[in-house]
Coordinates of C-alpha atoms and ligand atoms in Angstrom, one line a residue:
M490 CA 49.2 68.3 57.2
R491 CA 49.2 65.8 60.1
H492 CA 52.1 64.0 58.1
L493 CA 54.0 67.0 57.6
L494 CA 53.7 68.2 61.2
F495 CA 54.9 64.6 62.2
L496 CA 58.0 65.0 60.0
N497 CA 58.7 68.3 61.4
N498 CA 58.5 67.2 64.8
T499 CA 60.9 64.3 64.1
M500 CA 63.2 66.7 62.5
L501 CA 62.9 69.1 65.2
N502 CA 63.7 66.2 67.7
K503 CA 66.9 65.3 65.6
L504 CA 68.1 68.8 65.4
S505 CA 67.8 69.4 69.0
L506 CA 69.7 65.9 69.8
V507 CA 72.5 67.2 67.2
L508 CA 72.3 70.6 69.0
A509 CA 72.8 69.2 72.4
A510 CA 75.6 67.0 71.3
L511 CA 77.3 70.2 69.5
N512 CA 76.9 71.9 72.9
I513 CA 78.8 69.3 74.8
I514 CA 81.7 69.5 72.4
L515 CA 81.5 73.1 72.5
G516 CA 81.2 73.2 76.2
S517 CA 84.3 70.9 76.6
F518 CA 86.1 73.1 74.3
S519 CA 85.5 76.3 76.4
I520 CA 86.3 74.4 79.5
C521 CA 89.7 73.4 77.8
S522 CA 90.5 76.7 76.6
A523 CA 89.8 78.4 79.8
G524 CA 92.1 75.8 81.5
N525 CA 92.8 76.4 85.3
D526 CA 94.2 79.4 84.8
P527 CA 91.9 82.6 84.7
Q528 CA 94.5 85.2 83.7
A529 CA 96.1 83.1 81.0
N530 CA 93.7 84.0 78.2
S531 CA 93.3 87.7 78.8
N532 CA 95.6 90.5 77.7
I533 CA 94.1 92.4 80.5
P534 CA 95.8 91.6 84.0
A535 CA 93.0 90.8 86.7
I536 CA 94.6 93.7 88.6
A537 CA 94.8 96.5 86.0
K538 CA 92.1 98.7 87.4
Y539 CA 94.4 99.3 90.6
F540 CA 97.5 100.9 89.0
G541 CA 96.6 104.5 90.2
T542 CA 98.4 107.1 88.4
K543 CA 100.3 104.5 86.2
G544 CA 96.8 103.1 85.0
R545 CA 95.6 102.9 81.5
Y546 CA 92.9 105.3 80.3
E547 CA 90.8 102.5 78.9
E548 CA 90.4 101.0 82.6
A549 CA 88.7 104.3 83.4
N550 CA 86.5 104.1 80.3
P551 CA 86.1 100.5 79.5
H552 CA 83.7 101.0 76.7
L553 CA 86.9 102.3 74.7
L554 CA 88.2 98.8 74.7
D555 CA 85.6 97.9 71.8
D556 CA 85.7 101.5 69.9
I557 CA 88.7 103.7 70.8
L558 CA 86.7 106.5 69.0
Y559 CA 83.4 105.8 70.7
V560 CA 81.7 108.8 72.2
N561 CA 78.8 108.4 74.8
K562 CA 76.7 111.0 73.3
S563 CA 74.3 111.3 76.4
N564 CA 77.2 112.7 78.3
V565 CA 78.1 115.4 75.9
E566 CA 74.6 116.8 74.9
P567 CA 73.9 120.4 75.7
P568 CA 72.0 121.0 78.9
S569 CA 68.9 121.6 76.6
S570 CA 68.2 122.3 73.2
D571 CA 67.9 125.8 73.3
C572 CA 71.8 125.8 74.4
K573 CA 74.8 126.7 72.2
A574 CA 78.3 125.8 73.2
V575 CA 80.3 128.6 73.2
H576 CA 83.6 127.6 74.7
I577 CA 85.5 124.6 75.9
T578 CA 88.6 124.5 78.2
A579 CA 90.2 121.0 78.3
I580 CA 93.0 120.5 80.8
L581 CA 95.0 117.2 79.9
R582 CA 97.6 115.0 81.3
H583 CA 100.1 113.6 79.1
G584 CA 99.8 110.1 77.6
T585 CA 101.4 106.8 78.8
R586 CA 104.9 107.1 79.6
F587 CA 108.0 105.2 80.2
P588 CA 109.0 105.0 84.0
S589 CA 111.4 107.4 85.5
K590 CA 115.1 106.5 86.3
K591 CA 114.4 106.3 90.1
Y592 CA 112.0 103.3 89.5
I593 CA 114.1 101.6 86.9
K594 CA 116.8 101.2 89.5
Y595 CA 114.2 99.2 91.8
M596 CA 113.0 97.4 88.7
K597 CA 116.4 96.1 88.1
N598 CA 116.8 95.1 91.7
I599 CA 113.7 92.8 91.9
Y600 CA 114.4 91.4 88.5
S601 CA 118.0 90.2 89.7
L602 CA 116.5 88.9 92.9
V603 CA 114.2 86.8 90.7
L604 CA 116.9 85.6 88.6
T605 CA 119.3 84.5 91.2
K606 CA 117.1 83.6 94.3
A607 CA 113.4 82.7 93.2
N608 CA 112.5 78.9 93.1
G609 CA 109.2 77.3 92.3
S610 CA 107.9 75.3 89.2
E611 CA 104.9 77.8 88.2
S612 CA 105.2 78.5 84.3
W613 CA 104.7 82.4 85.2
L614 CA 108.0 82.1 87.2
R615 CA 109.8 80.3 84.5
D616 CA 108.4 82.8 81.8
L617 CA 109.9 85.5 84.1
Q618 CA 113.4 83.9 84.4
T619 CA 113.8 82.7 80.8
Q620 CA 111.5 84.6 78.6
W621 CA 111.0 88.0 80.0
N622 CA 113.8 90.6 79.4
M623 CA 114.8 93.5 81.2
W624 CA 113.8 96.0 78.3
Y625 CA 113.7 99.1 80.5
N626 CA 116.7 101.3 80.6
E627 CA 117.6 104.6 82.1
E628 CA 117.4 106.7 79.0
M629 CA 113.8 106.2 78.8
D630 CA 113.4 108.5 82.0
G631 CA 109.8 109.5 81.9
R632 CA 109.5 109.9 78.0
I633 CA 106.2 109.4 76.0
A634 CA 105.5 105.9 74.5
Q635 CA 103.8 105.3 71.4
K636 CA 100.9 104.4 73.3
G637 CA 100.9 107.5 75.0
R638 CA 100.8 109.4 71.5
D639 CA 97.8 107.3 70.5
D640 CA 96.3 108.0 73.8
L641 CA 95.9 111.7 73.1
S642 CA 95.3 111.7 69.3
H643 CA 92.3 109.5 70.1
L644 CA 91.2 111.6 72.7
A645 CA 91.3 114.7 70.3
V646 CA 89.1 113.0 67.7
R647 CA 86.5 111.9 70.5
L648 CA 86.5 115.6 72.0
A649 CA 86.2 116.9 68.4
T650 CA 83.3 114.5 67.8
S651 CA 81.8 115.6 71.2
F652 CA 82.0 119.3 70.5
P653 CA 82.2 119.6 66.7
T654 CA 81.0 123.4 66.6
L655 CA 83.9 124.3 68.9
L656 CA 86.9 121.8 68.1
S657 CA 86.4 122.8 64.3
E658 CA 88.7 123.5 61.4
E659 CA 87.1 126.8 61.2
N660 CA 87.8 127.8 64.7
L661 CA 91.4 126.8 64.1
R662 CA 91.7 128.9 60.8
N663 CA 90.1 131.9 62.6
N664 CA 92.7 131.7 65.5
H665 CA 90.0 130.8 68.2
F666 CA 92.3 128.0 69.4
Q667 CA 94.7 128.5 72.3
I668 CA 97.1 125.6 73.0
I669 CA 99.3 125.7 76.0
T670 CA 101.6 123.0 77.2
S671 CA 104.1 122.2 80.0
S672 CA 107.7 122.0 78.6
K673 CA 108.5 118.6 79.5
H674 CA 108.9 116.4 76.4
R675 CA 106.2 114.2 77.3
C676 CA 103.9 116.9 77.4
V677 CA 105.1 118.5 74.2
D678 CA 105.0 115.2 72.3
S679 CA 101.5 114.6 73.9
I680 CA 100.2 118.0 72.5
K681 CA 101.5 117.1 69.1
A682 CA 99.9 113.9 69.0
F683 CA 96.5 115.7 69.9
E684 CA 97.1 118.1 66.9
E685 CA 98.0 115.5 64.7
G686 CA 94.4 113.7 65.7
L687 CA 92.7 116.8 64.8
A688 CA 94.7 117.2 61.6
N689 CA 93.8 113.4 60.6
L690 CA 90.1 113.9 61.5
W691 CA 90.1 116.7 59.3
K692 CA 92.2 115.2 56.6
N693 CA 94.3 118.2 56.5
E694 CA 98.1 118.1 56.9
D695 CA 98.7 121.8 56.5
L696 CA 97.0 123.2 59.7
E697 CA 99.0 125.4 61.8
F698 CA 98.5 124.8 65.5
N699 CA 101.0 127.3 67.3
H700 CA 101.1 125.6 70.8
G701 CA 103.2 127.7 73.5
E702 CA 104.9 126.5 76.4
N703 CA 104.2 127.7 80.0
D704 CA 105.3 126.3 82.9
E705 CA 104.2 129.0 85.2
L706 CA 100.8 127.8 84.6
M707 CA 101.1 124.2 83.8
R708 CA 103.9 123.2 86.3
F709 CA 103.1 125.6 89.0
F710 CA 104.1 123.1 91.7
D711 CA 107.7 123.9 90.8
Q712 CA 107.3 127.6 91.4
C713 CA 105.5 127.5 94.7
R714 CA 108.2 127.9 97.4
R715 CA 105.9 127.2 100.1
F716 CA 104.8 123.9 98.4
I717 CA 108.3 123.0 97.9
Q718 CA 109.6 123.6 101.5
N719 CA 106.3 122.3 103.3
V720 CA 105.8 119.1 101.2
A721 CA 108.0 118.3 98.4
N722 CA 111.1 118.8 99.9
N723 CA 110.0 117.9 103.4
S724 CA 110.8 114.4 104.5
T725 CA 107.8 114.1 107.0
A726 CA 105.1 115.6 104.8
L727 CA 104.3 112.0 103.5
T728 CA 104.5 110.3 106.9
E729 CA 101.2 108.5 106.5
M730 CA 102.4 106.9 103.5
D731 CA 105.6 105.8 105.0
L732 CA 103.7 104.3 108.0
F733 CA 101.4 102.5 105.7
R734 CA 104.4 100.6 104.6
S735 CA 104.9 98.9 108.0
K736 CA 101.3 98.3 108.5
P737 CA 100.0 94.7 108.7
E738 CA 98.2 95.3 105.2
M739 CA 101.6 96.0 103.5
R740 CA 103.2 93.4 105.2
R741 CA 101.1 90.7 104.2
V742 CA 101.5 91.5 100.7
Q743 CA 105.2 91.5 101.0
E744 CA 105.1 88.0 102.5
K745 CA 102.8 86.9 99.9
V746 CA 105.2 87.9 97.3
A747 CA 108.0 86.3 99.1
D748 CA 106.1 83.0 99.3
R749 CA 105.3 83.2 95.4
L750 CA 108.9 83.6 94.7
Q751 CA 110.0 81.1 97.7
V752 CA 112.5 83.7 99.0
P753 CA 113.1 84.6 102.6
Y754 CA 110.8 87.5 103.8
S755 CA 113.9 89.4 104.6
N756 CA 114.8 89.6 100.9
I757 CA 111.4 91.4 100.0
T758 CA 111.3 95.2 100.9
T759 CA 108.6 97.3 100.1
D760 CA 110.5 99.1 97.4
L761 CA 110.7 95.8 95.7
V762 CA 107.2 94.9 95.9
E763 CA 106.4 98.2 94.4
A764 CA 109.0 97.8 91.7
A765 CA 107.2 94.4 90.7
F766 CA 103.8 96.2 90.5
L767 CA 105.0 98.9 88.2
L768 CA 106.8 96.3 86.0
C769 CA 103.5 94.8 85.7
A770 CA 101.7 98.2 85.5
Y771 CA 104.2 99.4 82.9
D772 CA 104.3 96.3 80.8
F773 CA 100.5 96.5 80.4
A774 CA 100.2 100.5 79.8
I775 CA 103.0 100.5 77.2
K776 CA 102.9 97.2 75.4
T777 CA 99.3 96.2 76.4
E778 CA 100.9 92.9 77.6
N779 CA 99.7 90.7 80.6
S780 CA 103.3 90.4 82.0
P781 CA 104.4 87.5 84.2
W782 CA 105.0 90.2 86.8
C783 CA 101.4 90.7 87.4
R784 CA 101.3 87.0 88.7
L785 CA 102.9 88.1 91.8
F786 CA 99.7 89.9 93.0
D787 CA 96.1 88.8 93.6
E788 CA 93.3 91.4 93.7
E789 CA 93.6 92.2 97.5
D790 CA 97.3 92.8 97.0
A791 CA 96.6 95.3 94.3
Q792 CA 94.0 97.0 96.3
V793 CA 96.4 97.5 99.0
L794 CA 99.3 98.9 96.6
E795 CA 96.6 101.1 95.0
Y796 CA 95.8 102.5 98.5
L797 CA 99.5 103.1 99.0
N798 CA 99.6 105.1 95.7
D799 CA 96.6 106.9 96.7
L800 CA 98.1 107.9 100.3
K801 CA 100.9 109.3 98.2
Q802 CA 99.0 111.5 96.1
F803 CA 96.4 112.5 98.9
W804 CA 99.4 113.9 100.8
K805 CA 101.6 115.3 98.1
R806 CA 98.8 116.4 95.6
G807 CA 95.5 116.4 97.4
Y808 CA 93.7 117.2 100.4
G809 CA 96.6 116.1 102.8
H810 CA 98.0 119.6 102.9
D811 CA 96.2 122.8 102.1
I812 CA 99.0 124.2 100.1
N813 CA 98.8 121.4 97.6
R814 CA 95.6 122.8 96.4
K815 CA 96.5 126.4 96.8
S816 CA 99.6 126.0 94.6
S817 CA 97.1 125.8 91.8
C818 CA 95.3 129.2 92.4
S819 CA 96.9 130.6 89.3
L820 CA 95.5 127.9 87.1
F821 CA 92.1 128.4 89.0
H822 CA 92.1 132.1 88.1
D823 CA 93.2 131.4 84.5
L824 CA 90.4 129.5 83.9
F825 CA 87.8 131.7 85.6
N826 CA 89.0 134.8 84.0
R827 CA 88.7 133.1 80.6
L828 CA 85.1 132.1 81.5
D829 CA 84.5 135.5 82.5
R830 CA 85.7 137.0 79.2
V831 CA 83.8 134.5 77.3
A832 CA 80.7 135.2 79.2
N833 CA 80.9 139.0 78.5
A834 CA 81.9 138.3 75.0
S835 CA 78.9 136.1 74.4
R836 CA 76.7 138.7 75.4
F837 CA 77.8 140.6 72.3
G838 CA 77.9 137.6 70.3
Q839 CA 81.7 137.8 69.5
V840 CA 83.3 135.0 71.2
T841 CA 86.8 134.8 69.9
E842 CA 88.3 132.3 72.5
A843 CA 86.2 129.1 71.6
V844 CA 88.8 126.6 72.5
T845 CA 91.8 126.3 75.0
I846 CA 93.9 123.3 75.3
Q847 CA 96.3 122.9 78.1
M848 CA 98.5 119.9 78.5
G849 CA 100.1 119.2 81.9
H850 CA 100.8 116.5 84.3
A851 CA 98.9 114.4 87.1
E852 CA 100.5 117.0 89.5
T853 CA 98.8 119.9 87.5
L854 CA 95.3 118.3 87.5
L855 CA 95.0 116.8 91.1
P856 CA 95.7 119.9 93.1
L857 CA 93.1 121.8 90.8
L858 CA 90.6 119.1 91.2
T859 CA 91.2 119.4 95.0
L860 CA 91.0 123.0 95.0
L861 CA 87.6 122.8 93.2
G862 CA 86.4 120.4 96.0
F863 CA 86.0 117.2 94.0
F864 CA 86.5 113.6 95.3
K865 CA 86.7 114.9 99.1
D866 CA 86.0 112.0 101.5
E867 CA 84.7 112.9 104.9
L868 CA 88.0 111.7 106.6
P869 CA 91.6 112.0 105.5
L870 CA 93.3 109.1 104.0
N871 CA 96.0 107.8 106.4
S872 CA 98.1 104.9 107.6
S873 CA 95.4 103.1 109.7
N874 CA 92.3 103.3 107.9
Y875 CA 92.7 101.0 104.7
A876 CA 89.6 99.2 105.7
S877 CA 87.1 102.1 106.2
Q878 CA 88.4 104.0 103.0
R879 CA 87.5 101.0 100.8
D880 CA 84.9 103.1 99.2
R881 CA 86.6 106.3 99.2
M882 CA 86.1 108.7 96.4
F883 CA 89.8 109.6 96.3
R884 CA 90.8 106.9 94.1
T885 CA 93.4 107.8 91.4
S886 CA 93.0 104.9 89.5
R887 CA 89.9 106.4 88.2
I888 CA 90.6 110.0 88.6
I889 CA 93.9 110.4 87.0
P890 CA 95.0 107.7 84.8
Y891 CA 97.2 108.6 81.7
A892 CA 95.6 111.0 79.3
A893 CA 93.3 112.0 82.2
N894 CA 91.1 115.2 81.1
L895 CA 89.0 117.8 82.9
V896 CA 86.8 119.4 80.3
L897 CA 84.7 122.6 80.8
V898 CA 82.1 123.6 78.4
L899 CA 80.3 126.9 78.6
Y900 CA 76.7 127.0 77.0
D901 CA 74.8 130.1 76.0
C902 CA 71.0 129.2 76.9
T903 CA 67.7 131.0 77.0
E904 CA 68.1 131.3 81.0
G905 CA 71.7 132.5 81.0
L906 CA 75.0 130.7 80.7
R907 CA 75.6 127.1 82.1
L908 CA 78.8 125.5 82.7
Q909 CA 79.2 121.6 82.2
A910 CA 82.2 119.7 83.8
L911 CA 83.6 116.2 82.7
L912 CA 86.2 114.2 84.0
N913 CA 87.6 111.6 81.7
E914 CA 84.6 112.2 79.5
K915 CA 82.0 111.5 82.2
P916 CA 79.8 113.8 84.0
L917 CA 81.4 115.5 87.1
Y918 CA 79.1 117.1 89.6
F919 CA 80.3 120.4 91.1
P920 CA 80.4 120.0 95.1
N921 CA 77.0 120.8 96.5
V922 CA 75.2 121.1 93.0
S923 CA 72.9 118.7 91.7
H924 CA 72.5 120.0 88.2
P925 CA 74.8 118.4 85.6
A926 CA 75.2 121.9 83.8
P927 CA 74.4 124.4 86.5
L928 CA 74.2 128.1 85.8
Y929 CA 77.7 129.6 85.5
H930 CA 76.3 132.4 88.0
T931 CA 75.7 129.3 90.5
V932 CA 79.0 127.6 89.9
K933 CA 80.9 131.2 90.7
Q934 CA 79.0 131.6 93.8
G935 CA 80.3 128.1 95.1
Y936 CA 83.7 129.4 94.4
Q937 CA 83.1 132.8 95.7
E938 CA 85.8 132.7 98.3
L939 CA 88.6 131.2 95.8
L940 CA 87.4 133.9 93.4
Q941 CA 88.0 136.6 95.8
G942 CA 91.3 135.3 97.1
C943 CA 93.4 132.4 96.4
S944 CA 96.3 134.3 95.5
F945 CA 99.3 132.4 94.2
K946 CA 101.8 134.9 95.1
K947 CA 100.3 135.4 98.7
E948 CA 99.9 131.6 99.1
C949 CA 103.0 130.4 97.8
E950 CA 105.6 133.2 98.9
L951 CA 107.7 132.5 102.1
P952 CA 108.4 135.2 104.4
T953 CA 112.0 136.5 104.1
S954 CA 113.1 135.0 107.4
E955 CA 112.2 131.2 106.1
R956 CA 113.8 131.6 102.5
Ligands
NAG1218 C1 76.6 106.7 78.8 O1 76.4 107.8 79.7 C2 75.2 107.5 80.4 C3 75.1 108.6 81.3 O2 76.1 109.1 81.8 C4 75.4 106.1 81.1 O3 74.2 106.2 82.2 C5 75.3 104.9 80.2 O4 75.7 103.9 81.2 C6 76.7 105.3 79.4 N1 76.7 104.2 78.4 C7 78.1 103.7 78.1 C8 77.8 102.7 76.9 O5 78.9 103.9 78.6
NAG1219 C1 114.8 75.2 94.4 O1 113.9 74.1 95.0 C2 114.4 72.8 94.6 C3 113.5 71.6 95.1 O2 112.7 72.0 96.1 C4 115.5 72.4 95.5 O3 116.4 71.2 95.4 C5 116.7 73.9 95.5 O4 117.7 73.6 96.2 C6 115.9 74.9 95.6 N1 117.0 76.1 94.7 C7 117.3 77.3 95.6 C8 118.0 78.2 94.9 O5 116.7 77.3 96.6
NAG1220 C1 107.1 119.5 107.2 O1 105.9 118.5 107.3 C2 105.3 118.3 108.6 C3 104.2 117.7 108.7 O2 103.3 118.2 107.7 C4 105.1 119.6 109.3 O3 104.7 119.7 110.5 C5 106.4 120.6 109.1 O4 106.1 122.1 109.6 C6 106.9 120.8 107.8 N1 108.1 121.4 107.7 C7 108.6 122.4 107.1 C8 109.9 122.9 107.0 O5 107.6 123.0 106.4
NAG1221 C1 115.4 120.2 98.4 O1 116.4 120.0 99.3 C2 117.8 119.5 98.9 C3 118.4 119.0 99.9 O2 117.9 118.3 100.8 C4 118.2 120.6 97.9 O3 119.6 120.1 97.4 C5 117.4 121.0 97.0 O4 117.9 122.3 96.2 C6 116.0 121.4 97.5 N1 115.2 121.8 96.4 C7 114.4 122.7 96.4 C8 113.6 123.1 95.2 O5 114.4 123.8 97.3
NAG1222 C1 118.5 87.8 101.2 O1 118.5 87.7 102.6 C2 119.5 87.0 103.1 C3 119.3 86.9 104.7 O2 118.1 86.2 104.7 C4 120.9 88.0 102.9 O3 122.1 87.2 103.4 C5 121.0 88.2 101.4 O4 122.0 89.2 101.3 C6 119.8 88.7 100.8 N1 119.9 88.8 99.4 C7 119.4 89.9 98.5 C8 119.7 89.8 97.3 O5 118.8 90.7 99.2
NAG1223 C1 82.9 143.1 77.2 O1 82.7 142.9 75.5 C2 82.7 144.1 74.9 C3 82.5 143.5 73.6 O2 83.6 142.6 73.2 C4 84.2 144.6 75.2 O3 84.0 145.8 74.5 C5 84.2 144.9 76.6 O4 85.4 145.5 76.9 C6 84.2 143.6 77.6 N1 84.3 144.1 79.0 C7 84.9 143.3 79.7 C8 84.7 143.7 81.3 O5 85.8 142.2 79.5
NAG1224 C1 79.0 121.2 100.6 O1 78.2 121.3 101.7 C2 78.7 121.0 103.0 C3 77.3 121.0 103.9 O2 76.7 122.2 103.7 C4 79.8 121.7 103.4 O3 80.2 121.4 104.7 C5 81.0 121.9 102.3 O4 81.8 122.6 102.6 C6 80.3 122.1 101.0 N1 81.3 122.0 99.9 C7 81.8 122.8 99.0 C8 83.0 122.6 98.3 O5 81.3 124.0 99.0
NAG1225 C1 93.2 107.8 110.6 O1 91.9 108.2 110.4 C2 90.8 107.5 111.3 C3 89.5 107.9 110.7 O2 89.3 107.4 109.5 C4 91.1 108.3 112.6 O3 90.2 107.6 113.6 C5 92.5 108.0 113.2 O4 92.8 108.6 114.3 C6 93.4 108.5 112.2 N1 94.8 108.2 112.5 C7 95.8 109.1 112.4 C8 97.2 108.5 112.9 O5 95.7 110.3 112.1

């Protein structure tokens, strides 16, 4: 026994020496591979979570990076075991898309400046000048990317996994599905990808989905005359964003970008800075590449540019102007009218509207979320409060990335109907309500004023004299 023990100890000692040596070798390996360059090893730019409306869905839901079909069961459980899901409405944003014409022009400008003027010996700059190609062109104008189709087909599978009794083949066959989309090609392509996702999940290619286009509902912002006159077509409506462009925070970003390129400060306008940031964002969103453009920005720069984007959305689609939210009155009533119909039908046990899928834009979702009172900070975002708004709730990177989705699920429970809201597959609490799935009646009480008013016609029509 003693002998054996002795041997064992010796062996253990030797083993631990070997292990220690191995550790040193492995350790030096990992030091080598990390290099001096923390970004060089990752597909994901360090600034990826600041891309605002150009952000990837995975940044808002990082667990999807390990498993794109992962569903967090605790987020989609019924409020209690006696509850039965009777209806789901999902309002979606289209998937990852190519940039629009306007931005492609600025992208070409910063690229040509980098080619002709930039100086410096960093490898990322050489990559930009010799390896990177200007692969964006004006024909791409806002179209869906393959990544955007994948966004929606994966989302379809996750939603069907989350709510299998609602998003079911049987409900589709029985015409208990309603699918509506904006007529924009990126939305139509997104809804087709969503349908394909379900067809693949159900291993059935002969299903008929029958989606209809409805711009009155999904592109209400194009039809609200007051919104067009007061905001969309009003050069002073976004003054706070314009002012922020000349604030020290933005100027500092411009100077840092100019320094990194070794060009005169006067050559780097805010438009060019934004274009370079977009090049990083689009290379990543579309191709999952950590582009050399990303090296022009550190985290602080990215936060400043995120704020610039949030200022735009806040004043153009959010709380900045009251008409922004009111322009979504028709979508609001469409939702609650349907929930009311389902509530009534469920009393008779004959719900036919089990599933409503609506495909739109960031410009569709943000006004509605704002109308519903979500993500409202105490003070408005403006050009001079970047620092005090650091912890703001209105942060589009988290609210409205590509494939963003607002999901409302109505449950029939012993104590009455309950309504659960999810944004990007995470619980969303109704303003001033502490229950994750309050009684439907309670939700309606909170929105009483809107339910009784909020007329699209009244809010959006202009007096004859102003037309
Ligand atoms: C799942 O959701 C719960 C509740 O929202 C949360 O606490 C938890 O961190 C989530 N888990 C993962 C892996 O995301
Ligand atoms: C780039 O830097 C090198 C060395 O500092 C210098 O000789 C050269 O003139 C610079 N080129 C431009 C275009 O500024
Ligand atoms: C344009 O916006 C400014 C600032 O919000 C506002 O004062 C002005 O009335 C608007 N103009 C029109 C024509 O709506
Ligand atoms: C916005 O204003 C421009 C002129 O500044 C005009 O050409 C355009 O038709 C207007 N758009 C709408 C929707 O009124
Ligand atoms: C860069 O700035 C210089 C003046 O500092 C100007 O002469 C030149 O035209 C600018 N070049 C570009 C590409 O903007
Ligand atoms: C409520 O549902 C019943 C049964 O489906 C139907 O007959 C009735 O018209 C509905 N009432 C309202 C107000 O929708
Ligand atoms: C929530 O409650 C606060 C304080 O009572 C009130 O000012 C605010 O308007 C409420 N928000 C909504 C959306 O009802
Ligand atoms: C911006 O907001 C701050 C509060 O966060 C306020 O003190 C300041 O007056 C506002 N500036 C403008 C120009 O409205």
